[in-house]
Coordinates of N, CA and C in Angstrom, one line a residue:
X832 N 30.0 -18.8 -3.5 CA 29.0 -17.8 -3.1 C 28.1 -18.3 -2.1
X833 N 28.0 -17.8 -0.9 CA 27.1 -18.4 0.1 C 25.7 -17.9 0.1
X834 N 24.8 -18.8 0.6 CA 23.4 -18.3 0.6 C 22.9 -18.2 2.1
X835 N 21.7 -17.6 2.4 CA 21.3 -17.4 3.8 C 21.2 -18.9 4.5
X836 N 21.0 -19.9 3.7 CA 20.8 -21.2 4.4 C 22.1 -21.8 4.8
X837 N 23.3 -21.2 4.5 CA 24.5 -21.7 5.1 C 24.7 -21.3 6.5
X838 N 25.5 -22.0 7.3 CA 25.7 -21.6 8.6 C 26.4 -20.4 8.8
X839 N 26.2 -19.6 9.9 CA 26.9 -18.3 10.0 C 28.2 -18.3 10.9
X840 N 28.6 -19.5 11.3 CA 29.8 -19.6 12.2 C 31.0 -19.2 11.3
X841 N 31.0 -19.4 10.0 CA 32.1 -19.0 9.2 C 32.4 -17.6 9.2
X842 N 31.3 -16.8 9.5 CA 31.6 -15.3 9.5 C 32.2 -14.7 10.7
X843 N 32.4 -15.5 11.9 CA 33.0 -15.1 13.1 C 34.3 -14.3 12.9
X844 N 34.4 -13.1 13.4 CA 35.6 -12.3 13.3 C 35.3 -11.1 12.2
X845 N 34.2 -11.3 11.4 CA 33.9 -10.2 10.4 C 33.4 -9.0 11.2
X846 N 34.0 -7.9 11.0 CA 33.5 -6.8 11.7 C 32.9 -5.6 10.8
X847 N 32.9 -5.7 9.5 CA 32.3 -4.7 8.6 C 31.7 -5.3 7.6
X848 N 30.9 -4.5 6.8 CA 30.3 -5.2 5.7 C 29.6 -4.0 4.7
X849 N 29.1 -4.5 3.6 CA 28.5 -3.7 2.6 C 27.3 -4.6 2.1
X850 N 26.2 -4.0 1.8 CA 25.0 -4.5 1.2 C 24.8 -3.9 -0.1
X851 N 24.5 -4.6 -1.3 CA 24.3 -4.1 -2.5 C 23.0 -4.5 -3.1
X852 N 22.5 -3.7 -3.8 CA 21.3 -4.0 -4.8 C 21.6 -3.7 -6.2
X853 N 22.1 -4.8 -6.9 CA 22.6 -4.5 -8.3 C 21.3 -4.4 -9.1
X854 N 20.7 -3.3 -9.3 CA 19.5 -3.0 -10.1 C 19.7 -2.7 -11.5
X855 N 18.6 -2.7 -12.3 CA 18.8 -2.5 -13.7 C 19.0 -1.0 -14.1
X856 N 18.7 -0.1 -13.2 CA 18.8 1.4 -13.5 C 19.9 2.0 -12.7
X857 N 20.2 1.3 -11.5 CA 21.2 1.9 -10.6 C 21.6 0.8 -9.6
X858 N 22.7 1.0 -9.1 CA 23.2 0.2 -7.9 C 23.0 1.0 -6.7
X859 N 22.4 0.3 -5.7 CA 22.4 1.0 -4.4 C 23.2 0.2 -3.4
X860 N 23.9 1.0 -2.5 CA 24.8 0.5 -1.5 C 24.5 1.0 -0.2
X861 N 24.5 -0.1 0.9 CA 24.1 0.3 2.3 C 25.3 -0.2 3.2
X862 N 25.6 0.7 4.2 CA 26.7 0.4 5.1 C 26.3 0.5 6.5
X863 N 26.6 -0.4 7.3 CA 26.2 -0.3 8.7 C 26.5 1.1 9.4
X864 N 25.7 1.7 10.1 CA 26.0 2.9 10.8 C 25.8 4.1 9.7
X865 N 25.9 4.0 8.6 CA 25.7 5.1 7.6 C 24.3 5.0 6.8
X866 N 23.9 3.8 6.7 CA 22.7 3.6 5.9 C 23.0 3.6 4.4
X867 N 22.2 4.1 3.5 CA 22.4 4.1 2.1 C 23.5 5.1 1.7
X868 N 24.5 4.8 1.1 CA 25.6 5.6 0.8 C 25.4 6.2 -0.6
X869 N 25.7 7.5 -0.8 CA 25.6 8.2 -1.9 C 26.7 7.9 -3.0
X870 N 26.6 8.4 -4.1 CA 27.6 8.3 -5.1 C 27.4 7.3 -6.2
X871 N 26.4 6.2 -6.0 CA 26.2 5.2 -7.0 C 25.5 5.7 -8.1
X872 N 24.3 6.3 -7.7 CA 23.5 6.9 -8.7 C 23.0 6.1 -9.9
X873 N 22.4 6.7 -10.9 CA 21.9 6.0 -12.0 C 23.1 5.8 -12.9
X874 N 22.9 4.7 -13.8 CA 23.9 4.4 -14.8 C 24.0 5.3 -15.9
X875 N 25.2 5.4 -16.5 CA 25.2 6.3 -17.7 C 24.8 5.5 -18.9
X876 N 25.2 6.0 -20.0 CA 24.8 5.4 -21.3 C 25.2 4.0 -21.4
X877 N 26.5 3.5 -21.0 CA 26.9 2.2 -21.0 C 26.6 1.5 -19.8
X878 N 25.3 1.2 -19.7 CA 24.8 0.6 -18.4 C 25.4 -0.9 -18.3
X879 N 25.9 -1.3 -17.3 CA 26.5 -2.6 -17.0 C 25.4 -3.8 -16.7
X880 N 24.2 -3.2 -16.4 CA 23.1 -4.2 -16.0 C 21.9 -3.8 -16.8
X881 N 21.3 -4.8 -17.5 CA 20.1 -4.5 -18.2 C 19.1 -5.7 -18.0
X882 N 17.9 -5.3 -17.7 CA 16.8 -6.3 -17.5 C 17.2 -7.3 -16.4
X883 N 18.0 -6.9 -15.3 CA 18.3 -7.7 -14.3 C 19.6 -8.6 -14.6
X884 N 20.2 -8.4 -15.7 CA 21.4 -9.3 -16.1 C 22.6 -8.3 -16.2
X885 N 23.7 -8.8 -15.8 CA 25.0 -8.2 -16.1 C 25.5 -8.3 -17.6
X886 N 25.4 -7.3 -18.3 CA 25.8 -7.3 -19.7 C 27.3 -6.8 -19.9
X887 N 27.8 -6.2 -19.0 CA 29.2 -5.7 -19.2 C 29.9 -5.9 -17.9
X888 N 30.5 -7.2 -17.7 CA 31.2 -7.5 -16.4 C 32.4 -6.6 -16.1
X889 N 33.0 -6.2 -17.0 CA 34.3 -5.3 -16.8 C 33.9 -3.9 -16.2
X890 N 32.9 -3.3 -16.8 CA 32.4 -2.1 -16.4 C 31.8 -2.3 -15.0
X891 N 31.0 -3.4 -14.9 CA 30.3 -3.6 -13.6 C 31.3 -3.9 -12.4
X892 N 32.5 -4.6 -12.8 CA 33.4 -4.8 -11.7 C 34.1 -3.5 -11.4
X893 N 34.3 -2.6 -12.3 CA 35.0 -1.2 -12.0 C 34.0 -0.4 -11.0
X894 N 32.8 -0.5 -11.4 CA 31.8 0.3 -10.5 C 31.7 -0.4 -9.0
X895 N 31.7 -1.7 -8.9 CA 31.6 -2.2 -7.6 C 32.9 -2.0 -6.9
X896 N 34.0 -2.0 -7.5 CA 35.3 -1.6 -6.9 C 35.4 -0.3 -6.4
X897 N 34.7 0.7 -7.1 CA 34.7 2.1 -6.6 C 33.8 2.1 -5.4
X898 N 32.6 1.5 -5.4 CA 31.7 1.4 -4.3 C 32.4 0.8 -3.1
X899 N 33.1 -0.3 -3.2 CA 33.7 -1.0 -2.2 C 34.9 -0.2 -1.6
X900 N 35.6 0.4 -2.5 CA 36.7 1.4 -1.9 C 36.2 2.5 -1.1
X901 N 35.1 3.1 -1.6 CA 34.5 4.2 -0.8 C 33.9 3.7 0.6
X902 N 33.4 2.6 0.6 CA 32.6 2.1 1.8 C 33.5 1.3 2.6
X903 N 34.5 0.6 2.2 CA 35.3 -0.3 3.0 C 36.7 -0.1 3.0
X904 N 37.2 0.9 2.1 CA 38.7 0.9 2.0 C 39.3 -0.1 1.1
X905 N 40.6 -0.1 0.9 CA 41.3 -0.9 0.0 C 41.3 -2.4 0.5
X906 N 41.5 -2.5 1.9 CA 41.7 -3.8 2.5 C 40.3 -4.3 3.1
X907 N 39.8 -5.5 2.6 CA 38.5 -5.9 2.9 C 38.4 -7.4 3.6
X908 N 39.5 -7.8 4.1 CA 39.7 -9.1 4.6 C 38.6 -9.4 5.7
X909 N 38.2 -8.4 6.5 CA 37.4 -8.6 7.6 C 35.9 -8.1 7.2
X910 N 35.6 -8.0 6.0 CA 34.3 -7.6 5.6 C 33.5 -8.5 4.9
X911 N 32.1 -8.5 5.1 CA 31.2 -9.4 4.4 C 30.4 -8.5 3.5
X912 N 30.1 -9.0 2.3 CA 29.4 -8.3 1.3 C 28.1 -9.2 1.1
X913 N 26.9 -8.4 1.1 CA 25.6 -9.1 1.0 C 25.1 -8.6 -0.4
X914 N 24.8 -9.4 -1.3 CA 24.3 -9.0 -2.7 C 22.8 -9.5 -2.8
X915 N 21.9 -8.7 -3.3 CA 20.6 -9.1 -3.6 C 20.6 -9.3 -5.1
X916 N 19.8 -10.1 -5.5 CA 19.6 -10.4 -7.0 C 18.2 -10.7 -7.4
X917 N 17.8 -10.6 -8.7 CA 16.4 -10.8 -9.0 C 16.1 -12.3 -8.6
X918 N 14.9 -12.5 -8.3 CA 14.5 -13.9 -7.8 C 14.8 -14.9 -8.8
X919 N 14.4 -14.7 -10.0 CA 14.7 -15.6 -11.1 C 16.0 -15.4 -11.9
X920 N 17.0 -14.8 -11.3 CA 18.4 -14.5 -11.9 C 18.9 -15.8 -12.4
X921 N 19.3 -15.8 -13.6 CA 19.8 -17.1 -14.1 C 21.1 -17.5 -13.7
X922 N 21.7 -18.6 -14.1 CA 23.1 -19.0 -13.5 C 24.1 -18.1 -14.1
X923 N 24.0 -17.6 -15.3 CA 25.0 -16.7 -15.8 C 25.2 -15.4 -15.0
X924 N 24.0 -14.8 -14.7 CA 24.2 -13.7 -13.9 C 24.6 -13.9 -12.5
X925 N 24.3 -15.0 -12.0 CA 24.8 -15.3 -10.5 C 26.3 -15.7 -10.5
X926 N 26.7 -16.4 -11.5 CA 28.1 -16.7 -11.7 C 29.0 -15.3 -12.0
X927 N 28.5 -14.5 -12.8 CA 29.2 -13.2 -13.0 C 29.1 -12.4 -11.7
X928 N 28.2 -12.4 -11.1 CA 28.1 -11.6 -9.8 C 29.1 -12.2 -8.8
X929 N 29.2 -13.6 -8.8 CA 30.0 -14.2 -7.7 C 31.5 -13.8 -8.1
X930 N 31.8 -14.0 -9.3 CA 33.3 -13.7 -9.7 C 33.7 -12.2 -9.3
X931 N 32.7 -11.3 -9.7 CA 33.0 -9.8 -9.6 C 33.2 -9.5 -8.0
X932 N 32.3 -10.1 -7.1 CA 32.4 -9.8 -5.7 C 33.6 -10.5 -5.1
X933 N 34.0 -11.7 -5.5 CA 35.1 -12.3 -5.0 C 36.3 -11.6 -5.3
X934 N 36.3 -11.0 -6.5 CA 37.5 -10.1 -6.8 C 37.8 -8.9 -5.9
X935 N 36.6 -8.5 -5.2 CA 36.8 -7.4 -4.3 C 37.6 -7.8 -3.1
X936 N 37.8 -8.9 -2.8 CA 38.6 -9.3 -1.7 C 37.9 -9.4 -0.3
X937 N 36.6 -9.6 -0.2 CA 36.0 -9.6 1.1 C 36.2 -11.0 1.7
X938 N 35.8 -11.1 3.1 CA 36.0 -12.4 3.8 C 35.0 -13.4 3.2
X939 N 33.9 -13.0 2.9 CA 32.9 -13.8 2.3 C 31.8 -13.0 1.7
X940 N 30.9 -13.7 0.9 CA 29.9 -13.1 0.1 C 28.6 -13.9 0.6
X941 N 27.4 -13.1 0.8 CA 26.1 -13.8 1.1 C 25.2 -13.3 -0.1
X942 N 24.5 -14.2 -0.6 CA 23.4 -13.7 -1.7 C 22.1 -14.1 -1.2
X943 N 21.1 -13.2 -1.5 CA 19.7 -13.6 -1.2 C 19.0 -12.9 -2.3
X944 N 17.8 -13.5 -2.7 CA 17.0 -12.9 -3.6 C 16.2 -11.6 -3.2
X945 N 15.8 -10.8 -4.2 CA 15.2 -9.6 -3.9 C 14.0 -9.7 -3.1
X946 N 13.2 -10.7 -3.2 CA 11.9 -10.8 -2.4 C 12.3 -11.0 -1.0
X947 N 13.2 -11.9 -0.7 CA 13.4 -12.2 0.8 C 14.2 -10.9 1.3
X948 N 14.9 -10.2 0.6 CA 15.4 -8.9 1.2 C 14.2 -8.0 1.3
X949 N 13.3 -7.8 0.6 CA 12.2 -6.9 0.8 C 11.4 -7.4 2.0
X950 N 11.2 -8.7 2.2 CA 10.5 -9.2 3.4 C 11.4 -8.9 4.7
X951 N 12.7 -8.9 4.6 CA 13.5 -8.6 5.8 C 13.4 -7.1 6.1
X952 N 13.2 -6.2 5.1 CA 13.1 -4.8 5.3 C 11.8 -4.5 5.9
X953 N 10.7 -5.4 5.7 CA 9.4 -5.1 6.1 C 9.3 -5.5 7.7
X954 N 10.2 -6.3 8.0 CA 10.2 -6.6 9.5 C 9.8 -8.0 9.7
X955 N 10.0 -8.6 11.0 CA 9.5 -10.0 11.3 C 8.2 -10.2 11.0
X956 N 7.8 -11.3 10.3 CA 6.5 -11.7 10.0 C 6.1 -12.9 10.9
X957 N 4.9 -13.3 10.7 CA 4.5 -14.5 11.6 C 4.7 -15.9 10.9
X958 N 5.5 -15.8 9.9 CA 5.7 -17.0 9.1 C 4.7 -17.4 8.1
X959 N 3.6 -16.7 8.0 CA 2.6 -16.9 7.1 C 3.0 -16.6 5.7
X960 N 2.3 -16.9 4.7 CA 2.5 -16.6 3.2 C 2.7 -15.1 3.1
X961 N 3.5 -14.7 2.2 CA 3.7 -13.4 1.8 C 4.0 -13.1 0.3
X962 N 3.1 -12.3 -0.3 CA 3.3 -12.0 -1.6 C 4.1 -10.6 -1.8
X963 N 5.1 -10.7 -2.5 CA 6.0 -9.6 -2.8 C 5.9 -9.2 -4.2
X964 N 5.5 -7.9 -4.4 CA 5.5 -7.4 -5.9 C 6.5 -6.3 -6.0
X965 N 7.4 -6.6 -6.8 CA 8.5 -5.7 -7.0 C 8.5 -5.1 -8.4
X966 N 8.2 -3.8 -8.5 CA 8.0 -3.1 -9.8 C 9.2 -2.2 -10.0
X967 N 10.2 -2.5 -10.8 CA 11.3 -1.8 -10.9 C 11.4 -1.1 -12.2
X968 N 12.6 -0.7 -12.6 CA 12.8 0.2 -13.9 C 12.6 -0.8 -15.1
X969 N 13.1 -2.0 -15.1 CA 13.1 -2.9 -16.3 C 12.5 -4.2 -15.9
X970 N 12.3 -4.6 -14.7 CA 11.8 -5.8 -14.4 C 10.6 -5.7 -13.4
X971 N 9.7 -6.5 -13.6 CA 8.6 -6.7 -12.5 C 8.6 -8.1 -12.1
X972 N 8.6 -8.3 -10.7 CA 8.6 -9.6 -10.2 C 7.5 -9.9 -9.2
X973 N 6.9 -11.1 -9.2 CA 6.0 -11.5 -8.1 C 6.5 -12.6 -7.6
X974 N 6.5 -12.7 -6.2 CA 7.2 -13.8 -5.5 C 6.3 -14.2 -4.3
X975 N 6.0 -15.4 -4.2 CA 5.2 -16.0 -3.0 C 6.2 -16.6 -2.1
X976 N 6.3 -16.1 -0.8 CA 7.2 -16.6 0.1 C 6.2 -17.4 1.2
X977 N 6.8 -18.5 1.5 CA 6.1 -19.4 2.7 C 7.2 -19.7 3.6
X978 N 7.0 -19.4 4.9 CA 8.0 -19.7 5.9 C 9.4 -19.1 5.5
X979 N 9.4 -18.0 4.8 CA 10.7 -17.3 4.4 C 11.3 -18.0 3.1
X980 N 10.7 -19.0 2.6 CA 11.2 -19.5 1.4 C 10.4 -19.3 0.2
X981 N 10.9 -19.2 -1.0 CA 10.2 -19.0 -2.2 C 9.4 -20.2 -2.6
X982 N 8.1 -20.1 -2.6 CA 7.2 -21.1 -3.1 C 6.9 -21.0 -4.6
X983 N 6.8 -19.7 -5.1 CA 6.6 -19.5 -6.5 C 7.1 -18.0 -6.8
X984 N 7.6 -17.9 -8.0 CA 8.1 -16.6 -8.5 C 7.9 -16.5 -10.0
X985 N 7.6 -15.3 -10.4 CA 7.2 -15.0 -11.7 C 8.0 -13.7 -12.1
X986 N 8.4 -13.5 -13.4 CA 9.2 -12.3 -13.7 C 8.6 -11.9 -15.1
X987 N 8.5 -10.6 -15.3 CA 8.2 -9.9 -16.6 C 9.1 -8.9 -17.0
X988 N 9.7 -9.0 -18.1 CA 10.8 -8.0 -18.5 C 10.1 -6.7 -19.0
X989 N 9.5 -6.2 -18.1 CA 8.9 -4.7 -18.4 C 8.8 -3.9 -17.0
X990 N 8.9 -2.7 -17.1 CA 9.0 -1.8 -15.9 C 8.7 -0.5 -16.3
X991 N 9.0 0.5 -15.2 CA 8.6 1.8 -15.3 C 9.4 2.5 -16.6
X992 N 10.6 2.1 -16.9 CA 11.4 2.7 -18.0 C 10.7 2.5 -19.2
X993 N 9.8 1.5 -19.4 CA 9.1 1.2 -20.7 C 7.9 2.0 -20.9
X994 N 7.5 3.0 -19.9 CA 6.4 3.7 -20.1 C 6.7 5.1 -20.7
X995 N 6.0 5.6 -21.6 CA 6.3 6.9 -22.1 C 5.8 7.9 -21.1
X996 N 6.4 9.0 -21.0 CA 6.0 10.1 -20.1 C 4.5 10.5 -20.2
X997 N 3.8 10.5 -19.0 CA 2.4 10.7 -19.1 C 1.5 9.5 -19.4
X998 N 2.1 8.4 -19.9 CA 1.4 7.2 -20.2 C 0.8 6.5 -18.9
X999 N -0.4 6.1 -18.9 CA -0.9 5.3 -17.8 C -0.1 4.0 -17.6
X1000 N 0.0 3.4 -16.4 CA 0.9 2.2 -16.1 C 0.1 1.0 -16.6
X1001 N -0.7 1.0 -17.6 CA -1.4 -0.1 -17.8 C -0.6 -1.4 -18.1
X1002 N 0.6 -1.3 -18.7 CA 1.4 -2.5 -19.0 C 2.0 -3.1 -17.8
X1003 N 2.5 -2.1 -16.9 CA 3.0 -2.7 -15.6 C 2.0 -3.3 -14.8
X1004 N 0.9 -2.8 -14.6 CA -0.3 -3.2 -13.7 C -0.7 -4.7 -14.4
X1005 N -0.9 -4.7 -15.7 CA -1.3 -5.9 -16.3 C -0.3 -7.1 -16.1
X1006 N 1.1 -6.6 -16.2 CA 2.1 -7.7 -15.9 C 1.9 -8.3 -14.5
X1007 N 1.8 -7.4 -13.5 CA 1.4 -7.8 -12.2 C 0.3 -8.9 -12.0
X1008 N -0.8 -8.4 -12.7 CA -2.2 -9.2 -12.5 C -2.0 -10.6 -13.3
X1009 N -1.3 -10.5 -14.3 CA -1.0 -11.8 -15.1 C -0.3 -12.8 -14.2
X1010 N 0.8 -12.2 -13.6 CA 1.7 -13.1 -12.8 C 1.0 -13.6 -11.6
X1011 N 0.1 -12.8 -10.9 CA -0.6 -13.3 -9.8 C -1.6 -14.4 -10.2
X1012 N -2.3 -14.1 -11.4 CA -3.3 -15.1 -11.8 C -2.7 -16.6 -12.2
X1013 N -1.4 -16.4 -12.8 CA -0.8 -17.6 -13.1 C -0.4 -18.3 -11.7
X1014 N -0.1 -17.7 -10.6 CA 0.3 -18.3 -9.4 C -0.9 -18.9 -8.9
X1015 N -2.1 -18.2 -9.0 CA -3.4 -18.7 -8.6 C -3.8 -20.0 -9.0
X1016 N -3.5 -20.1 -10.4 CA -3.9 -21.4 -11.0 C -3.0 -22.7 -10.6
X1017 N -1.8 -22.3 -10.1 CA -0.9 -23.3 -9.8 C -0.7 -23.4 -8.1
X1018 N -1.6 -23.0 -7.4 CA -1.5 -22.9 -5.9 C -2.5 -23.9 -5.3
X1019 N -2.2 -25.1 -5.2 CA -3.2 -26.1 -4.7 C -3.5 -26.0 -3.1
X1020 N -2.5 -25.3 -2.4 CA -2.5 -25.3 -1.1 C -3.1 -24.0 -0.5
X1021 N -3.5 -23.1 -1.3 CA -4.2 -21.8 -1.0 C -3.2 -20.9 -0.3
X1022 N -1.9 -21.1 -0.5 CA -1.0 -20.1 0.2 C -1.1 -18.6 -0.5
X1023 N -1.5 -18.7 -1.8 CA -1.5 -17.3 -2.3 C -2.8 -16.6 -1.8
X1024 N -3.9 -17.3 -1.6 CA -5.0 -16.7 -1.0 C -4.7 -16.1 0.4
X1025 N -4.0 -16.8 1.1 CA -3.6 -16.2 2.6 C -2.8 -15.1 2.4
X1026 N -1.9 -15.0 1.4 CA -1.0 -13.9 1.2 C -1.8 -12.7 0.7
X1027 N -2.8 -13.0 -0.1 CA -3.5 -11.9 -0.5 C -4.4 -11.2 0.5
X1028 N -4.9 -12.1 1.4 CA -5.7 -11.6 2.6 C -4.8 -10.7 3.4
X1029 N -3.6 -11.0 3.7 CA -2.7 -10.2 4.4 C -2.3 -8.8 3.7
X1030 N -2.5 -8.9 2.4 CA -2.0 -7.7 1.6 C -0.7 -7.9 1.0
X1031 N -0.5 -7.7 -0.4 CA 0.7 -7.9 -1.0 C 1.7 -6.7 -0.5
X1032 N 3.0 -7.1 -0.4 CA 4.0 -6.0 0.0 C 4.6 -5.5 -1.3
X1033 N 4.5 -4.2 -1.6 CA 5.0 -3.6 -2.9 C 6.3 -3.0 -2.6
X1034 N 7.3 -3.2 -3.5 CA 8.6 -2.7 -3.5 C 9.0 -2.2 -4.9
X1035 N 10.1 -1.5 -4.9 CA 10.5 -0.8 -6.2 C 9.9 0.5 -6.5
X1036 N 10.5 1.1 -7.4 CA 10.0 2.5 -7.8 C 8.5 2.6 -8.2
X1037 N 8.0 1.4 -8.6 CA 6.5 1.5 -9.0 C 5.6 1.7 -7.8
X1038 N 6.2 1.3 -6.6 CA 5.3 1.4 -5.4 C 5.3 2.8 -4.9
X1039 N 5.9 3.7 -5.5 CA 5.9 5.2 -5.2 C 4.8 5.8 -6.1
X1040 N 4.3 5.1 -7.0 CA 3.3 5.8 -7.9 C 1.8 5.4 -7.5
X1041 N 1.1 6.3 -7.0 CA -0.3 5.9 -6.6 C -1.1 5.5 -7.7
X1042 N -0.8 5.9 -9.0 CA -1.7 5.4 -10.1 C -1.3 3.8 -10.4
X1043 N -0.1 3.4 -9.8 CA 0.2 2.0 -10.0 C -0.4 1.2 -8.8
X1044 N -0.1 1.7 -7.5 CA -0.5 0.9 -6.3 C -2.1 0.9 -6.3
X1045 N -2.7 2.0 -6.7 CA -4.3 2.0 -6.7 C -5.0 1.1 -7.6
X1046 N -4.2 1.1 -8.8 CA -4.9 0.1 -9.7 C -4.7 -1.4 -9.3
X1047 N -3.5 -1.7 -8.7 CA -3.3 -3.0 -8.3 C -4.2 -3.4 -7.2
X1048 N -4.4 -2.6 -6.2 CA -5.3 -2.8 -5.1 C -6.7 -3.0 -5.6
X1049 N -7.1 -2.2 -6.5 CA -8.6 -2.2 -7.1 C -8.7 -3.6 -7.8
X1050 N -7.8 -3.9 -8.7 CA -7.9 -5.1 -9.6 C -7.8 -6.3 -8.8
X1051 N -7.0 -6.3 -7.7 CA -6.9 -7.6 -6.8 C -8.0 -7.7 -5.7
X1052 N -8.6 -6.5 -5.6 CA -9.6 -6.3 -4.5 C -9.1 -6.6 -3.0
X1053 N -7.8 -6.1 -2.8 CA -7.3 -6.3 -1.4 C -6.4 -5.0 -1.3
X1054 N -6.2 -4.7 0.0 CA -5.4 -3.6 0.3 C -3.8 -4.0 0.0
X1055 N -3.0 -3.0 -0.4 CA -1.5 -3.4 -0.6 C -0.7 -2.6 0.6
X1056 N 0.4 -3.1 0.8 CA 1.4 -2.6 1.8 C 2.7 -2.2 1.2
X1057 N 3.3 -1.3 1.8 CA 4.7 -0.9 1.3 C 5.5 -0.4 2.5
X1058 N 6.8 -0.5 2.4 CA 7.8 0.1 3.3 C 7.8 1.7 3.1
X1059 N 8.4 2.2 4.1 CA 8.4 3.8 4.0 C 9.1 4.3 2.8
X1060 N 10.1 3.5 2.2 CA 10.7 4.1 1.0 C 11.0 2.9 0.0
X1061 N 9.8 2.6 -0.8 CA 9.8 1.4 -1.4 C 11.0 1.3 -2.5
X1062 N 11.5 2.4 -3.0 CA 12.6 2.3 -4.0 C 14.0 1.7 -3.3
X1063 N 14.0 1.7 -1.9 CA 15.3 1.2 -1.5 C 15.0 0.1 -0.5
X1064 N 13.8 -0.5 -0.7 CA 13.4 -1.6 0.2 C 14.4 -2.8 0.2
X1065 N 14.8 -3.1 -1.1 CA 15.7 -4.3 -1.2 C 17.0 -4.1 -0.7
X1066 N 17.7 -3.0 -0.8 CA 19.0 -2.8 -0.3 C 18.9 -2.6 1.1
X1067 N 18.0 -2.0 1.7 CA 17.8 -1.9 3.2 C 17.5 -3.3 3.8
X1068 N 16.7 -4.1 3.1 CA 16.6 -5.4 3.6 C 17.8 -6.3 3.7
X1069 N 18.6 -6.2 2.6 CA 19.9 -6.8 2.6 C 20.8 -6.2 3.6
X1070 N 20.6 -5.0 4.0 CA 21.4 -4.4 5.1 C 21.0 -5.0 6.4
X1071 N 19.7 -5.2 6.6 CA 19.2 -5.8 7.9 C 19.9 -7.2 7.9
X1072 N 20.0 -7.9 6.8 CA 20.6 -9.3 6.9 C 22.0 -9.2 7.2
X1073 N 22.6 -8.1 6.6 CA 24.1 -7.9 6.9 C 24.2 -7.6 8.5
X1074 N 23.5 -6.9 8.9 CA 23.7 -6.3 10.4 C 23.5 -7.6 11.3
X1075 N 22.6 -8.5 11.0 CA 22.3 -9.7 11.7 C 23.6 -10.5 11.7
X1076 N 24.1 -10.8 10.6 CA 25.4 -11.5 10.4 C 26.5 -10.9 11.2
X1077 N 26.6 -9.6 11.2 CA 27.8 -9.0 11.8 C 27.7 -9.2 13.4
X1078 N 26.3 -8.9 13.8 CA 26.1 -9.2 15.3 C 26.4 -10.6 15.7
X1079 N 26.1 -11.6 14.9 CA 26.4 -12.9 15.2 C 27.9 -13.1 15.2
X1080 N 28.5 -12.5 14.2 CA 30.1 -12.7 14.0 C 30.8 -12.2 15.2
X1081 N 30.4 -11.1 15.8 CA 31.1 -10.5 16.9 C 30.7 -10.7 18.3
X1082 N 29.6 -11.5 18.3 CA 29.1 -11.9 19.7 C 30.1 -13.0 20.3
X1083 N 30.4 -12.8 21.7 CA 31.3 -13.7 22.4 C 30.7 -15.1 22.3
X1084 N 31.6 -16.0 22.1 CA 31.4 -17.4 22.1 C 30.9 -17.8 23.4
X1085 N 29.8 -18.7 23.6 CA 29.6 -19.2 24.9 C 30.5 -20.2 25.4
X1086 N 30.7 -20.4 26.7 CA 31.7 -21.4 27.2 C 31.3 -22.9 26.7
X1087 N 32.3 -23.4 26.2 CA 32.3 -24.8 25.8 C 31.7 -24.9 24.3
X1088 N 31.3 -23.8 23.7 CA 30.7 -23.9 22.3 C 31.9 -23.6 21.3
X1089 N 32.1 -24.4 20.4 CA 33.3 -24.2 19.5 C 32.9 -23.1 18.6
X1090 N 34.0 -22.4 18.2 CA 33.8 -21.1 17.2 C 33.7 -21.9 15.9

């Protein structure tokens, strides 16, 4: 399984693709020219992913095959699949995802963490530090990016699904604040301070809730930012990465430059 840091020359000739966000409550898919495709929806009772981990590889494989069939058809030798994963996904999760995606038969697979996908969705930055706060259904993540690379990352296994209906989001907000403060204590170069001054980027379903975003802004004492649809920020960011790869793959080679 390749990462963004691998060269892109390998992808020359790829003409199609699929971007996936394998979340804890649902899997979202994005296809060039179509955007987010419907039909994945929320998981049923036998959810294949819990707390950001693949717990039922067989069921997850069938689900991904259905998505790939609908988006790319049965033959996928000319297609690239981009998959986002939790920033601190363990080796077991990454290995399971690698095996499942390879079984779909694409020309290759690119993986990137959810924080970098969110940053890609937000658009080109100035290279300065960026704090991404992703508040999902079963995970809450805080990631400090510097020059596009992960400088620090924290994860709390709590999310919106842990809140009772009508309950204030105290636990979710507290998880965010605890992670940011832990980063602060281990940030000798001041990158986190720079990221806070710019304003944290909020992603995930929690960013749709004013009671969450307002509390975070007040407690941190800084304004917060979000994309136009925070719940789909990660998959749309993965889609932007995919589009860039496909443009590179189909661009004519310059004279004298090897393919």
